Amino acid sequence: MQITIDIESSVPLFAQLIAQIKQAVQQGNKKPGDALPSIRQLANDLNLNNKTVAKAYRLLERDCVIQTRGYRGTYVHPDARENSLVDLNELVTEKLKSAIAALRASGATDSEIRVAFAAIMSSGDA
Amino acid sequence: MQITIDIESSVPLFAQLIAQIKQAVQQGNKKPGDALPSIRQLANDLNLNNKTVAKAYRLLERDCVIQTRGYRGTYVHPDARENSLVDLNELVTEKLKSAIAALRASGATDSEIRVAFAAIMSSGDA
DNA sequence: ATATGTACCATGTTACAGCATGGTACATGT
DNA sequence: ACATGTACCATGCTGTAACATGGTACATAT
């Protein structure tokens, strides 16, 4: 795994990991079924904490880019190629954008929108 | 104006002002057309900064609870009674709630929703 | 002159959330 | 015994934004 982590970057480490693994899949350097380094292994190689790598893996699995098979290790998902292109963030961003635009049009202050947002997110009640 | 400001409270000063003025309107202590103290006057009485009172007045006017008539001073809005009951925050909260609920259902992490939200709000582009 | 609301420049403090880290522990199956 | 992913306990750093403050200035109209 040729992964480069930039500690100085403002991009979170787990996000750098996700981006680079997705990129490797898209470029064909990692094909469906290929094995990925274990969490502990990769964390050790990159001098990262296990949790950081685990977080990246967890998100990647949720997006069906990788597959964890318990004790058997982690592998590239069969549909990784296309799934790595689908960016959940874009979907999230679009939906939020329209909602926020509507609120701004209603005369709500950005500050008020932030406060309401924080209130909703903190109290798991959605 | 019998307004009590609690410096120790976690409720922002401008929010305390808004709440108490709305309350005065709802209880009939302030009727439509009544004059309100000037920004500088009220700020002086309560030992607050002009900006803090101005912020409260600005929000109150946006909600059509008060009316500023330039150099002529500030007065209670004709429809202040009902407008003081309408809480824009509730509207904002409801709209955001549904949007967020949909995103969570899509599998988005709270963390990701926060990130997308921050990105949208910081880049005035909506 | 005086007073109104409003606008711009700016600062410091505080609170919160994300990020990353550490350690320990578990069920799983080789 | 060993390694896998996963889960819980916890801490400290950092950046951001809200809050409140200060000063100055303007057009308005009495």
mmCIF file of N, CA, C and O in Angstrom, chain B residues 24-58:
data_model
loop_
_atom_site.group_PDB
_atom_site.id
_atom_site.type_symbol
_atom_site.label_atom_id
_atom_site.label_comp_id
_atom_site.label_asym_id
_atom_site.label_seq_id
_atom_site.Cartn_x
_atom_site.Cartn_y
_atom_site.Cartn_z
ATOM 1 N N ALA B 24 -43.420 40.732 27.604
ATOM 2 C CA ALA B 24 -44.142 41.949 27.977
ATOM 3 C C ALA B 24 -45.274 42.209 26.999
ATOM 4 O O ALA B 24 -46.359 42.643 27.383
ATOM 5 N N VAL B 25 -45.022 41.940 25.733
ATOM 6 C CA VAL B 25 -46.057 42.139 24.717
ATOM 7 C C VAL B 25 -47.196 41.141 24.920
ATOM 8 O O VAL B 25 -48.379 41.497 24.879
ATOM 9 N N GLN B 26 -46.838 39.902 25.164
ATOM 10 C CA GLN B 26 -47.861 38.879 25.327
ATOM 11 C C GLN B 26 -48.717 39.117 26.558
ATOM 12 O O GLN B 26 -49.905 38.826 26.578
ATOM 13 N N GLN B 27 -48.105 39.645 27.587
ATOM 14 C CA GLN B 27 -48.854 39.885 28.825
ATOM 15 C C GLN B 27 -49.608 41.202 28.788
ATOM 16 O O GLN B 27 -50.303 41.552 29.733
ATOM 17 N N GLY B 28 -49.436 41.948 27.723
ATOM 18 C CA GLY B 28 -50.174 43.194 27.596
ATOM 19 C C GLY B 28 -49.525 44.378 28.295
ATOM 20 O O GLY B 28 -50.063 45.482 28.306
ATOM 21 N N ASN B 29 -48.347 44.156 28.853
ATOM 22 C CA ASN B 29 -47.651 45.281 29.474
ATOM 23 C C ASN B 29 -47.163 46.271 28.418
ATOM 24 O O ASN B 29 -46.981 47.456 28.707
ATOM 25 N N LYS B 30 -46.953 45.742 27.237
ATOM 26 C CA LYS B 30 -46.586 46.596 26.101
ATOM 27 C C LYS B 30 -47.610 46.371 25.002
ATOM 28 O O LYS B 30 -47.789 45.251 24.534
ATOM 29 N N LYS B 31 -48.297 47.452 24.630
ATOM 30 C CA LYS B 31 -49.314 47.324 23.595
ATOM 31 C C LYS B 31 -48.828 47.910 22.283
ATOM 32 O O LYS B 31 -47.930 48.763 22.269
ATOM 33 N N PRO B 32 -49.416 47.472 21.171
ATOM 34 C CA PRO B 32 -49.046 47.991 19.850
ATOM 35 C C PRO B 32 -49.062 49.512 19.827
ATOM 36 O O PRO B 32 -50.023 50.131 20.274
ATOM 37 N N GLY B 33 -47.988 50.080 19.341
ATOM 38 C CA GLY B 33 -47.890 51.531 19.271
ATOM 39 C C GLY B 33 -47.093 52.123 20.418
ATOM 40 O O GLY B 33 -46.589 53.244 20.318
ATOM 41 N N ASP B 34 -46.969 51.378 21.497
ATOM 42 C CA ASP B 34 -46.186 51.879 22.627
ATOM 43 C C ASP B 34 -44.735 52.085 22.213
ATOM 44 O O ASP B 34 -44.201 51.353 21.390
ATOM 45 N N ALA B 35 -44.128 53.081 22.826
ATOM 46 C CA ALA B 35 -42.728 53.364 22.512
ATOM 47 C C ALA B 35 -41.808 52.505 23.359
ATOM 48 O O ALA B 35 -42.114 52.213 24.522
ATOM 49 N N LEU B 36 -40.698 52.102 22.755
ATOM 50 C CA LEU B 36 -39.688 51.374 23.514
ATOM 51 C C LEU B 36 -38.506 52.298 23.759
ATOM 52 O O LEU B 36 -38.306 53.269 23.024
ATOM 53 N N PRO B 37 -37.750 52.002 24.795
ATOM 54 C CA PRO B 37 -36.555 52.818 25.051
ATOM 55 C C PRO B 37 -35.625 52.749 23.855
ATOM 56 O O PRO B 37 -35.612 51.754 23.132
ATOM 57 N N SER B 38 -34.870 53.791 23.667
ATOM 58 C CA SER B 38 -33.903 53.771 22.568
ATOM 59 C C SER B 38 -32.800 52.762 22.882
ATOM 60 O O SER B 38 -32.614 52.368 24.033
ATOM 61 N N ILE B 39 -32.102 52.374 21.843
ATOM 62 C CA ILE B 39 -31.026 51.403 22.014
ATOM 63 C C ILE B 39 -30.013 51.882 23.051
ATOM 64 O O ILE B 39 -29.690 51.168 24.000
ATOM 65 N N ARG B 40 -29.576 53.118 22.869
ATOM 66 C CA ARG B 40 -28.558 53.638 23.790
ATOM 67 C C ARG B 40 -29.109 53.752 25.205
ATOM 68 O O ARG B 40 -28.424 53.469 26.194
ATOM 69 N N GLN B 41 -30.358 54.184 25.299
ATOM 70 C CA GLN B 41 -30.977 54.341 26.615
ATOM 71 C C GLN B 41 -31.043 53.010 27.354
ATOM 72 O O GLN B 41 -30.595 52.889 28.491
ATOM 73 N N LEU B 42 -31.589 52.013 26.660
ATOM 74 C CA LEU B 42 -31.756 50.704 27.289
ATOM 75 C C LEU B 42 -30.404 50.091 27.633
ATOM 76 O O LEU B 42 -30.227 49.499 28.702
ATOM 77 N N ALA B 43 -29.455 50.253 26.727
ATOM 78 C CA ALA B 43 -28.116 49.712 26.971
ATOM 79 C C ALA B 43 -27.520 50.347 28.217
ATOM 80 O O ALA B 43 -26.884 49.677 29.044
ATOM 81 N N ASN B 44 -27.771 51.628 28.378
ATOM 82 C CA ASN B 44 -27.243 52.336 29.547
ATOM 83 C C ASN B 44 -27.929 51.867 30.829
ATOM 84 O O ASN B 44 -27.277 51.614 31.843
ATOM 85 N N ASP B 45 -29.246 51.718 30.761
ATOM 86 C CA ASP B 45 -30.005 51.297 31.940
ATOM 87 C C ASP B 45 -29.557 49.923 32.428
ATOM 88 O O ASP B 45 -29.456 49.686 33.632
ATOM 89 N N LEU B 46 -29.335 49.051 31.492
ATOM 90 C CA LEU B 46 -29.029 47.666 31.854
ATOM 91 C C LEU B 46 -27.530 47.396 31.920
ATOM 92 O O LEU B 46 -27.117 46.275 32.161
ATOM 93 N N ASN B 47 -26.756 48.455 31.687
ATOM 94 C CA ASN B 47 -25.297 48.285 31.688
ATOM 95 C C ASN B 47 -24.857 47.284 30.627
ATOM 96 O O ASN B 47 -24.028 46.415 30.870
ATOM 97 N N LEU B 48 -25.453 47.431 29.467
ATOM 98 C CA LEU B 48 -25.075 46.561 28.357
ATOM 99 C C LEU B 48 -24.466 47.405 27.249
ATOM 100 O O LEU B 48 -24.571 48.631 27.245
ATOM 101 N N ASN B 49 -23.842 46.725 26.324
ATOM 102 C CA ASN B 49 -23.272 47.409 25.170
ATOM 103 C C ASN B 49 -24.381 47.743 24.172
ATOM 104 O O ASN B 49 -25.363 47.023 24.045
ATOM 105 N N ASN B 50 -24.197 48.836 23.457
ATOM 106 C CA ASN B 50 -25.189 49.231 22.456
ATOM 107 C C ASN B 50 -25.442 48.100 21.462
ATOM 108 O O ASN B 50 -26.588 47.839 21.081
ATOM 109 N N LYS B 51 -24.377 47.455 21.064
ATOM 110 C CA LYS B 51 -24.512 46.414 20.043
ATOM 111 C C LYS B 51 -25.404 45.267 20.488
ATOM 112 O O LYS B 51 -26.133 44.689 19.695
ATOM 113 N N THR B 52 -25.308 44.956 21.749
ATOM 114 C CA THR B 52 -26.105 43.851 22.272
ATOM 115 C C THR B 52 -27.590 44.176 22.190
ATOM 116 O O THR B 52 -28.404 43.365 21.727
ATOM 117 N N VAL B 53 -27.937 45.390 22.601
ATOM 118 C CA VAL B 53 -29.344 45.786 22.532
ATOM 119 C C VAL B 53 -29.774 45.921 21.073
ATOM 120 O O VAL B 53 -30.873 45.494 20.691
ATOM 121 N N ALA B 54 -28.889 46.471 20.264
ATOM 122 C CA ALA B 54 -29.213 46.642 18.843
ATOM 123 C C ALA B 54 -29.490 45.301 18.187
ATOM 124 O O ALA B 54 -30.393 45.171 17.360
ATOM 125 N N LYS B 55 -28.730 44.303 18.599
ATOM 126 C CA LYS B 55 -28.932 42.965 18.028
ATOM 127 C C LYS B 55 -30.312 42.438 18.390
ATOM 128 O O LYS B 55 -31.018 41.886 17.541
ATOM 129 N N ALA B 56 -30.691 42.608 19.622
ATOM 130 C CA ALA B 56 -32.013 42.149 20.059
ATOM 131 C C ALA B 56 -33.106 42.889 19.300
ATOM 132 O O ALA B 56 -34.058 42.275 18.796
ATOM 133 N N TYR B 57 -32.958 44.198 19.161
ATOM 134 C CA TYR B 57 -33.952 44.987 18.445
ATOM 135 C C TYR B 57 -34.042 44.556 16.984
ATOM 136 O O TYR B 57 -35.119 44.484 16.403
ATOM 137 N N ARG B 58 -32.894 44.303 16.401
ATOM 138 C CA ARG B 58 -32.858 43.905 14.994
ATOM 139 C C ARG B 58 -33.645 42.617 14.768
ATOM 140 O O ARG B 58 -34.450 42.497 13.844
#
